[in-house]
Coordinates of C-alpha atoms and ligand atoms in Angstrom, one line a residue:
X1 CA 198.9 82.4 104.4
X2 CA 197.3 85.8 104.0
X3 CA 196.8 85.5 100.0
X4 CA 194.1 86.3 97.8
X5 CA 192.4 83.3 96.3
X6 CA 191.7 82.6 92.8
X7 CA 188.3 80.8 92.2
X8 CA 189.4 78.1 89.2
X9 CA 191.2 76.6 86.8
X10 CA 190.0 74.9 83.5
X11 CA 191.2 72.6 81.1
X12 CA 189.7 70.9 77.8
X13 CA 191.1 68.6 75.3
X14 CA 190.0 67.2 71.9
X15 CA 192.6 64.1 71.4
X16 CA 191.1 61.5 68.0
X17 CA 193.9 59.0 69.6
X18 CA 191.8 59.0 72.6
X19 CA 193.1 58.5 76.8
X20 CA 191.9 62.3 77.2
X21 CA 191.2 61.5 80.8
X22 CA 194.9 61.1 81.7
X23 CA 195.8 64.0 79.7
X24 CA 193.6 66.2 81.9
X25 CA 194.4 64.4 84.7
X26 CA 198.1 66.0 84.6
X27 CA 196.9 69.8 83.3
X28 CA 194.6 70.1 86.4
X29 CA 197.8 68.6 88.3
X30 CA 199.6 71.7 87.0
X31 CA 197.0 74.1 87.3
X32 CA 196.8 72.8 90.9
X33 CA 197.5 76.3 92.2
X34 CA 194.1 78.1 90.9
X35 CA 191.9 75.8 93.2
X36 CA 192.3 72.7 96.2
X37 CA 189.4 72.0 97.1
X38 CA 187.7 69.9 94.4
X39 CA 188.0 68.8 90.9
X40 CA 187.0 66.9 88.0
X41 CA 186.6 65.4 84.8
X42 CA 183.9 64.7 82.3
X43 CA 184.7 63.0 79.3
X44 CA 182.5 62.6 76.4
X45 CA 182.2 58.9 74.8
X46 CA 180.0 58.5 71.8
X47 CA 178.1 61.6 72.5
X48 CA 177.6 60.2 76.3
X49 CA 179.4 62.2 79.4
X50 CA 180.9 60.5 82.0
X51 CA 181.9 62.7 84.5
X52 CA 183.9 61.8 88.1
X53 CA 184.5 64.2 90.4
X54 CA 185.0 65.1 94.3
X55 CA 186.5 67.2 97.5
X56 CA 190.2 67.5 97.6
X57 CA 193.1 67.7 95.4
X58 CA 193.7 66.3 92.1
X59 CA 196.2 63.2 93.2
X60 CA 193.9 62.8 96.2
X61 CA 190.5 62.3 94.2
X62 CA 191.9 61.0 91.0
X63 CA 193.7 58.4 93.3
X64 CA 193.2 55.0 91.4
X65 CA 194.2 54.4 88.1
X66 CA 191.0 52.5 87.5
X67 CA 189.3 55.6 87.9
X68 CA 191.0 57.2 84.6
X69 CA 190.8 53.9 82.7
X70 CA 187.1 54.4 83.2
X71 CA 187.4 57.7 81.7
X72 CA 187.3 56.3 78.2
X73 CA 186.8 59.3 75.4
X74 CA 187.7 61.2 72.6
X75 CA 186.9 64.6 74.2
X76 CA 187.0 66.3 78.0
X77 CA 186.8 69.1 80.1
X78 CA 188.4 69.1 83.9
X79 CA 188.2 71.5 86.4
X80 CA 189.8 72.3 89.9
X81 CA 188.3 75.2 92.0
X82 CA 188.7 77.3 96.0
X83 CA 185.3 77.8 96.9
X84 CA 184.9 81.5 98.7
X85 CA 183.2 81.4 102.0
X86 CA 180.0 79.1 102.3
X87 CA 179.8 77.5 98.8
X88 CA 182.1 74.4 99.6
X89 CA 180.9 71.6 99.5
X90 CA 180.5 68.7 96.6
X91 CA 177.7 69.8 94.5
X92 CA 179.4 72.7 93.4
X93 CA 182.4 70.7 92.3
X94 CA 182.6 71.1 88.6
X95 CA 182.9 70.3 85.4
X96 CA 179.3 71.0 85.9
X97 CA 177.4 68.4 83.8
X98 CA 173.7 69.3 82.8
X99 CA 171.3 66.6 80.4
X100 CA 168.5 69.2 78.2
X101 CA 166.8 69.3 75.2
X102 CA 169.9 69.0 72.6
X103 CA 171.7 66.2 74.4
X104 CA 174.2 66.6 77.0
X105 CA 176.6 69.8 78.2
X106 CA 179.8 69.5 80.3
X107 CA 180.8 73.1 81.4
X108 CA 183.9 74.0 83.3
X109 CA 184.1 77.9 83.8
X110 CA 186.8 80.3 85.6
X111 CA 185.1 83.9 87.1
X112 CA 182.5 85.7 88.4
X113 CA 179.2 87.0 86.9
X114 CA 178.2 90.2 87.8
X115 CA 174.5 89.9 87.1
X116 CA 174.1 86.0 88.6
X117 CA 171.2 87.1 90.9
X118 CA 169.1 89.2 88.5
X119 CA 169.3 86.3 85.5
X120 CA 168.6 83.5 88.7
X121 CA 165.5 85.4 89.5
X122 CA 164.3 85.8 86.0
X123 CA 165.2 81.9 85.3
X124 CA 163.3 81.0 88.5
X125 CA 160.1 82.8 87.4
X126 CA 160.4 80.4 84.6
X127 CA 160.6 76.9 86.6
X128 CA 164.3 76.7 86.9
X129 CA 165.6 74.8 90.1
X130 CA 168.9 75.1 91.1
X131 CA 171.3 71.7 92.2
X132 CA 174.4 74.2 92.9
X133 CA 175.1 77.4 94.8
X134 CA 177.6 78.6 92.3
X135 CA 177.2 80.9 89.5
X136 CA 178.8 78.2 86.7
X137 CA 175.0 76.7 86.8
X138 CA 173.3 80.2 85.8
X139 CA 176.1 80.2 82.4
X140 CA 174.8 76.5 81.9
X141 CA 171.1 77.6 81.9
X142 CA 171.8 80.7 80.0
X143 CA 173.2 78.6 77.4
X144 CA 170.7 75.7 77.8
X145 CA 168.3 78.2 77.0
X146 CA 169.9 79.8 74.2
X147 CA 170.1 76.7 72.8
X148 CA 167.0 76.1 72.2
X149 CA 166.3 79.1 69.2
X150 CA 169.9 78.4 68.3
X151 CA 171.4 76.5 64.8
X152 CA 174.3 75.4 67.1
X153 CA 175.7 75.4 70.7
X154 CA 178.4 77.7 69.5
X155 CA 175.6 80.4 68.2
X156 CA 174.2 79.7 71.7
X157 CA 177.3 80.3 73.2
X158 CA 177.6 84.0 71.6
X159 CA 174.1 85.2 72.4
X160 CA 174.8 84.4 76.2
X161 CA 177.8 86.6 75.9
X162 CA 175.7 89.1 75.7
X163 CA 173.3 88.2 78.8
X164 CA 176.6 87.3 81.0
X165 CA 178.3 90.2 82.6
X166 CA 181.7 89.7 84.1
X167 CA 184.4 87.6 84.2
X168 CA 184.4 84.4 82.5
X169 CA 186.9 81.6 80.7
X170 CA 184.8 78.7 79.7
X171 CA 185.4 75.2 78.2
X172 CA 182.3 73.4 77.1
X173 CA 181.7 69.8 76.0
X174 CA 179.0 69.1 73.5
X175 CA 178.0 66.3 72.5
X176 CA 180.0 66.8 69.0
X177 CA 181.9 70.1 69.8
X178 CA 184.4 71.1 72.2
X179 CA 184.5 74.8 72.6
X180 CA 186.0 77.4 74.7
X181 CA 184.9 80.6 75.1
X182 CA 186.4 84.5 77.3
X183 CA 184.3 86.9 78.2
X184 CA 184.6 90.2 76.0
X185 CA 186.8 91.8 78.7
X186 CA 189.4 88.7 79.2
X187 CA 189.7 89.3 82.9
X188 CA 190.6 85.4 83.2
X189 CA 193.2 83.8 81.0
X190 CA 192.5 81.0 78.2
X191 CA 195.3 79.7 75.7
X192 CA 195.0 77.3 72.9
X193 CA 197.6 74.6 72.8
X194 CA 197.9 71.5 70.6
X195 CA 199.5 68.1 70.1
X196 CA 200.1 66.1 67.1
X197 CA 195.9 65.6 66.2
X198 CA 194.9 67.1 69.7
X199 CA 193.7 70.7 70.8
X200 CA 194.0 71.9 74.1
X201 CA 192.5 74.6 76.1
X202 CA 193.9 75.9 79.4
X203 CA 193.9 78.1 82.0
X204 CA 197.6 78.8 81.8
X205 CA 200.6 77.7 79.7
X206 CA 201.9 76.1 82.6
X207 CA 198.9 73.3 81.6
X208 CA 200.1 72.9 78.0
X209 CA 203.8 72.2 79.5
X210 CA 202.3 69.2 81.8
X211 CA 200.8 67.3 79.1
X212 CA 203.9 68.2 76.7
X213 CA 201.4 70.3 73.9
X214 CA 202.3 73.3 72.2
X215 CA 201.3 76.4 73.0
X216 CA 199.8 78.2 70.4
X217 CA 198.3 81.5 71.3
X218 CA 195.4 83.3 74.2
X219 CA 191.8 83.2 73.0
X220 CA 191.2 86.9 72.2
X221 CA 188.6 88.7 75.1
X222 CA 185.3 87.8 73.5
X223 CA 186.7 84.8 71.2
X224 CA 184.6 81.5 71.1
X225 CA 186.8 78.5 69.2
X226 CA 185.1 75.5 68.4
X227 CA 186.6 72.1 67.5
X228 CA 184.8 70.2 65.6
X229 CA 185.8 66.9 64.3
X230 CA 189.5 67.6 64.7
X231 CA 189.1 70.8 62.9
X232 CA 189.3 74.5 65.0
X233 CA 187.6 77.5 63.8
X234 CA 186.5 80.7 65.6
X235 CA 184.1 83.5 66.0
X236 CA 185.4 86.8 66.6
X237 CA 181.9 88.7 66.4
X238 CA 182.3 89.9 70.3
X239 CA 186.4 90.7 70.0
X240 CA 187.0 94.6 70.6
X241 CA 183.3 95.0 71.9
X242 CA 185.0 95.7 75.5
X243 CA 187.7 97.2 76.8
X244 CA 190.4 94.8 77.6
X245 CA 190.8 94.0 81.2
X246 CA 193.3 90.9 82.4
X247 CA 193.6 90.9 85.6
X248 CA 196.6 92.1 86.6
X249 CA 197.1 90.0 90.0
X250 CA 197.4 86.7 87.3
X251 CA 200.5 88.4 87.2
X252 CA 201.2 89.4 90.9
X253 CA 200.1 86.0 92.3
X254 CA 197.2 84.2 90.5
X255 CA 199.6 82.1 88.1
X256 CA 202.5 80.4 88.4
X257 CA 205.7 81.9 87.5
X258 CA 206.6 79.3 84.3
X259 CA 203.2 80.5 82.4
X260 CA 203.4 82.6 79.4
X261 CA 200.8 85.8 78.6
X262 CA 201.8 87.4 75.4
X263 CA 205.1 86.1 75.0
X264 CA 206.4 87.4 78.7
X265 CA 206.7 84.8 81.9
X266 CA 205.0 85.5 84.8
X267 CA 208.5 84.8 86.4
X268 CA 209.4 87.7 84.4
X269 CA 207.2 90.2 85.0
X270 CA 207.5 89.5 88.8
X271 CA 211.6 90.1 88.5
X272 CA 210.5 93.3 86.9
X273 CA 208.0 94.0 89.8
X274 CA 210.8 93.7 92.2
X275 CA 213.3 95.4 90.7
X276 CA 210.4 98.8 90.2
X277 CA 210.3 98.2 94.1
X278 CA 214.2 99.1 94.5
X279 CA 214.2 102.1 92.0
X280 CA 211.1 103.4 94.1
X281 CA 211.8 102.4 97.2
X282 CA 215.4 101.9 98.0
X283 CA 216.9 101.3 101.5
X284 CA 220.1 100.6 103.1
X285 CA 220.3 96.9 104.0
X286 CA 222.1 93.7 104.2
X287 CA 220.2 90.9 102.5
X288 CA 217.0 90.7 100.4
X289 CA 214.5 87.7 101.0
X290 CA 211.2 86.8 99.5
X291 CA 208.8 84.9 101.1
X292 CA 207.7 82.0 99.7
X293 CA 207.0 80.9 97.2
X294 CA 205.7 84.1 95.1
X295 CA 207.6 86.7 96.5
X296 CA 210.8 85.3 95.3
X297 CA 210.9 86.4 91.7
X298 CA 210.2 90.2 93.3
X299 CA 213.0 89.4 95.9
X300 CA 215.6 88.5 93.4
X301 CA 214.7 91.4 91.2
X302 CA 214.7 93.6 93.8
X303 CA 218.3 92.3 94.8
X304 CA 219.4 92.4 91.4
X305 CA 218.5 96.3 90.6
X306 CA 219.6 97.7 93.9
X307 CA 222.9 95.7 94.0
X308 CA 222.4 93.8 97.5
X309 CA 222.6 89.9 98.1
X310 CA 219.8 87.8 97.2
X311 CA 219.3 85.2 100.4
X312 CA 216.9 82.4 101.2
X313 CA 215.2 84.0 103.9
X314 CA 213.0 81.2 104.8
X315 CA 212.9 77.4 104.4
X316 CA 209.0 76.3 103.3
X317 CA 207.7 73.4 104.7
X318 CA 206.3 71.3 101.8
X319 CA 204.4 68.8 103.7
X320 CA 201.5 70.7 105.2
X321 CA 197.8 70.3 103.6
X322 CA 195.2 73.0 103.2
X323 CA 193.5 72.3 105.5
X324 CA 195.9 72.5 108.1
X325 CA 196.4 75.9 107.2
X326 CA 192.7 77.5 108.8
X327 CA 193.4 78.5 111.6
X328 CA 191.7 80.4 114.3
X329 CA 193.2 84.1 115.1
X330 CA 195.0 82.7 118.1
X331 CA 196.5 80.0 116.5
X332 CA 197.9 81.8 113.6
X333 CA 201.1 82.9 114.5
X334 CA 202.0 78.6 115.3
X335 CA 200.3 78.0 111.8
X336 CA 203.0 80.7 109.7
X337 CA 205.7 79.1 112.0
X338 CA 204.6 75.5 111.0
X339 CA 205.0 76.5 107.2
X340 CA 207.7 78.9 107.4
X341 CA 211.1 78.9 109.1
X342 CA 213.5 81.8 109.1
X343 CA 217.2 80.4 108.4
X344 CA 219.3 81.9 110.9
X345 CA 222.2 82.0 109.2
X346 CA 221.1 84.3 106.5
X347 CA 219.5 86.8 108.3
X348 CA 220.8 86.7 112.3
X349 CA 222.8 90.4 112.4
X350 CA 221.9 91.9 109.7
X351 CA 219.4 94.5 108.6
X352 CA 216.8 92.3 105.8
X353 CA 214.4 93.6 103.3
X354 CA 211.6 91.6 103.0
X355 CA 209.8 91.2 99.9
X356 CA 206.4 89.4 99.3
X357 CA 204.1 89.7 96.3
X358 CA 201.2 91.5 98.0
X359 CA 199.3 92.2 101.2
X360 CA 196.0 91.3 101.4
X361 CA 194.3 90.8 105.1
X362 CA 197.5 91.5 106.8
X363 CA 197.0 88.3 109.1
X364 CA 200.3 86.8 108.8
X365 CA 202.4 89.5 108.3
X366 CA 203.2 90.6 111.5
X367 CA 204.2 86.9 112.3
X368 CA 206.6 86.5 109.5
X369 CA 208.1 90.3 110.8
X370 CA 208.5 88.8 114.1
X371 CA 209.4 86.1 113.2
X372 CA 212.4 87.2 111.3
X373 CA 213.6 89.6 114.7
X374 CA 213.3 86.7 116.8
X375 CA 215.6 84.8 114.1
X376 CA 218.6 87.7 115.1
X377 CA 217.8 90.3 112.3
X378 CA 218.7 93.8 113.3
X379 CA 216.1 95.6 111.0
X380 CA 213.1 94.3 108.8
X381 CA 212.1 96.3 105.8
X382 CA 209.1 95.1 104.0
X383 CA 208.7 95.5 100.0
X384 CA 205.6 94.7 98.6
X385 CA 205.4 94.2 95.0
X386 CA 201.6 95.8 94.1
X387 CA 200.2 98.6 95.4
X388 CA 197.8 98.7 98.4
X389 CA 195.2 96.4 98.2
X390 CA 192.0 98.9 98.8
X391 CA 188.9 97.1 97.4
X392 CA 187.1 94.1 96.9
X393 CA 186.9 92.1 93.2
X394 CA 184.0 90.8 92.1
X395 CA 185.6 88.6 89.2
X396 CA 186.1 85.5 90.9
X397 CA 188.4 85.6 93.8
X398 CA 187.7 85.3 97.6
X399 CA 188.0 88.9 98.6
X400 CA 184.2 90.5 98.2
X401 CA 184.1 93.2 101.4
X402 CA 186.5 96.0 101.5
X403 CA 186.5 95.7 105.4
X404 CA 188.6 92.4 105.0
X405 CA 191.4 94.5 103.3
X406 CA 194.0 95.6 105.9
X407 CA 194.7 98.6 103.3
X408 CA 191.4 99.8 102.8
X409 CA 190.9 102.3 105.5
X410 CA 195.1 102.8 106.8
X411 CA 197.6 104.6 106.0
X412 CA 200.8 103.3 104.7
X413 CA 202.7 104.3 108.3
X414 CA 199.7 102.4 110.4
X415 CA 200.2 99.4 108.4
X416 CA 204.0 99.5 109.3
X417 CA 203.2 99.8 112.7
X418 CA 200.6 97.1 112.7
X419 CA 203.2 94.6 111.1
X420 CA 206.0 96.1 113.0
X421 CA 208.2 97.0 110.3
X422 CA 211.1 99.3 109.8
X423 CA 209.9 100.5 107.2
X424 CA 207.3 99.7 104.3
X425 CA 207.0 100.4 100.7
X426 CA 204.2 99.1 97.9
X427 CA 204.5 99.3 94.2
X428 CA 202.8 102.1 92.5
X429 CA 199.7 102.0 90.9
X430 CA 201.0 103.9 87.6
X431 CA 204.3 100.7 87.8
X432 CA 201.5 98.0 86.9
X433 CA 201.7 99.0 82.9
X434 CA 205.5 97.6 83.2
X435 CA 204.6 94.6 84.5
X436 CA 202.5 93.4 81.4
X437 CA 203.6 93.6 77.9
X438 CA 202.0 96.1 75.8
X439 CA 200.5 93.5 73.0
X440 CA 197.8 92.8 76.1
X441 CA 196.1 96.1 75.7
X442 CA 194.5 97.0 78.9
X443 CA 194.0 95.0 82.2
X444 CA 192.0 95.0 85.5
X445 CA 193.5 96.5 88.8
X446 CA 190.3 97.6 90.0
X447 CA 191.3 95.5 93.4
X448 CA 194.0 98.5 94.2
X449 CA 192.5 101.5 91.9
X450 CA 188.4 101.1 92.2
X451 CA 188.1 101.6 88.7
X452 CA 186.0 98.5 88.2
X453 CA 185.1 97.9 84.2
X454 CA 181.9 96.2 84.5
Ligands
SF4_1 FE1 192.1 90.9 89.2 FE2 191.9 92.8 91.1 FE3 190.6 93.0 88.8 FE4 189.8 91.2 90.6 S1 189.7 93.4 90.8 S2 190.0 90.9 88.4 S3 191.8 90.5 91.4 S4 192.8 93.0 89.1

């Protein structure tokens, strides 16, 4: 499907009582959604890592029992990632685990660095070789090398914060510590969760619910905490050095609906999305649909404000891997139909608005349009809930050339013709501050308004 793609999610846990493998075996399950095509753990047993990792999704990899009871450890960090074009492949599966000078590191890390091919260069002049293609090894050598004129890992951990520019969430396992770490603009979420003796850190809340912990609060942008023999502290001394810049499509489509940021679902703020869409961009219909799965929340919002019928619109087919999903141009319109089906009886005769999360390359949605007459509806109005998608990101997601953007050199009327709609309307770019609560402070939407902050 024609969705922008998230790089990672990450996952640590302190746990005195011990089987942390399992417990990160069920968070990366949950946090499923950020990344399919590898994971893995690392676990950290008497100051030794252990890590196991590989191509494919959690339950495929993780796939014998043995291979958690191996995991023995007091400590772990896990990792599942999407690889953008030409980096995929099993070397840059993470947790990334590196032996140096002080011992052993285990990094897992969520984003993009701006300046990875400056700091490779200047690391390369200095005998650096390089096992990966991803940027996750140039944070391990910055902090390797940190390290080394550094009382602790967590001191080491701060003065790379100010080498590193641009997105990052990190968990990293020491041999003694376990910290985590967000960069000073917070473009990718972190929370802290705990149960009974153990800490948790995760990408999303969603996490904390899988392994039954409590969630406790976000790391603040620029906020390292450190465990430390079952006892958390924090360093603050980068908080407030940046403007805050969450990235507002963790709220469009990045994260799944159940997670919490600042005390409001993503569910929530989707409804709220949807129902912006109906007050801007009302039209005389039948039904509302979403397409699934994260254009539903909009859908029913949308619904709800403007007083029309909410309707399944489409039945998903569960049962269809990734990788069944790439297909070539030509055979794109049989790959939407494999994973979506219109149901007649909810939209054959009447005059639908369909409402889907955002538009990205445009590949699909001409199919799902089409797909929708050919079912027996009269009319197809299409309601996107975030504004045109205009420019790449350079944070870690998949889209990095404006030419791959249907939006980025259309009008609003082309793109209705291109997908055949009756009629089209996006969410506008001053709506986004309603979608996040105001205790965030500021967030990221450079993707639609090319105000990039770093
Ligand atoms: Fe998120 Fe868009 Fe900013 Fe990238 S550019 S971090 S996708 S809001």
């Amino acid at each position: 499907m024609d969705k922008l793609k998230e790089e990672c999610g990450i996952f640590g846990v302190y746990d005195p009582g011990g089987n942390v493998a399992n417990i990160v075996f069920h968070a990366l399950v949950a946090l499923q959604h950020r990344g399919q095509e590898s994971c893995g753990i690392a676990v950290n047993r008497d100051k030794e890592v252990y890590c196991y990792k590989g191509m494919g999704l959690v339950t495929d990899v993780f796939n014998d029992k043995k291979i958690l009871d191996n995991l023995e450890g007091t400590m772990a960090v896990g990792h599942v990632r999407y690889s953008s074009e030409g980096t995929q492949s099993p070397e840059n599966a993470q947790p990334l685990v590196l032996h140096y000078i002080k011992g052993n590191l285990a990094i897992a890390h969520n984003g993009g660095i701006r300046n990875t091919a400056e700091l490779k260069k200047e690391y390369e002049r200095t005998g650096a070789i390089y096992q990966t293609t991803s940027d996750t090894e140039i944070v391990a050598y910055t902090i390797a090398r940190q390290r080394i004129d550094s009382p602790s890992i967590q001191e080491a951990v701060s003065k790379s914060m100010n080498i590193l520019k641009g997105a990052y969430s990190l968990v990293i396992m020491s041999p003694q510590k376990l910290i985590a770490a967000r960069d000073m603009w917070g473009f990718r979420p972190l929370c802290i969760g705990k149960k009974g003796d153990a800490y948790m850190f995760a990408s999303e809340s969603c996490a904390l619910d899988g392994v039954g912990a409590d969630y406790i609060r976000e790391l603040e942008p620029g906020e390292i905490v450190v465990i430390e023999k079952g006892k958390m502290t924090t360093m603050k001394e980068h908080v407030g050095k940046a403007p805050t810049s969450f990235c507002i499509f963790e709220h469009i489509y990045f994260s799944r609906p159940d997670s919490v940021f600042n005390g409001r679902t993503v569910y929530e703020s989707r409804k709220l999305a949807g129902a912006i869409l109906a007050q801007d961009h009302p039209v005389d219909a039948d039904v509302v649909i979403g397409v699934p799965d994260s254009g539903v929340p909009a859908a029913v919002g949308y619904a709800k404000k403007s007083g029309m019928e909410y309707a399944d619109g489409f039945i998903k087919s569960r049962y269809i891997g990734r990788t069944f999903i790439q297909p070539e141009k030509a055979d794109r319109e049989w790959a939407v139909r494999m994973k979506l089906n219109p149901l007649r009886s909810n939209v054959a005769g009447k005059r639908v608005v369909v409402v889907d999360d955002s538009l990205v390359r445009g590949t699909t949605f001409a199919y799902i349009v089409k797909m929708l007459r050919d079912a027996g509806a009269v009319e197809v109005h299409v309601r996107i809930a975030s504004p045109p998608f205009l420019w790449p990101c350079y944070y870690g997601t998949d889209v990095t050339s404006g030419k791959q953007l249907i939006a980025h050199s259309r009008t609003i009327e082309e793109i209705k013709k291109l997908i055949a709609a009756d009629s089209l309307g996006y969410l506008g770019l001053e709506r986004l501050k309603d979608l996040v609560p105001s205790e965030m402070g500021g967030f990221c939407d450079a993707c639609f308004s090319g105000s990039f902050p770093v």
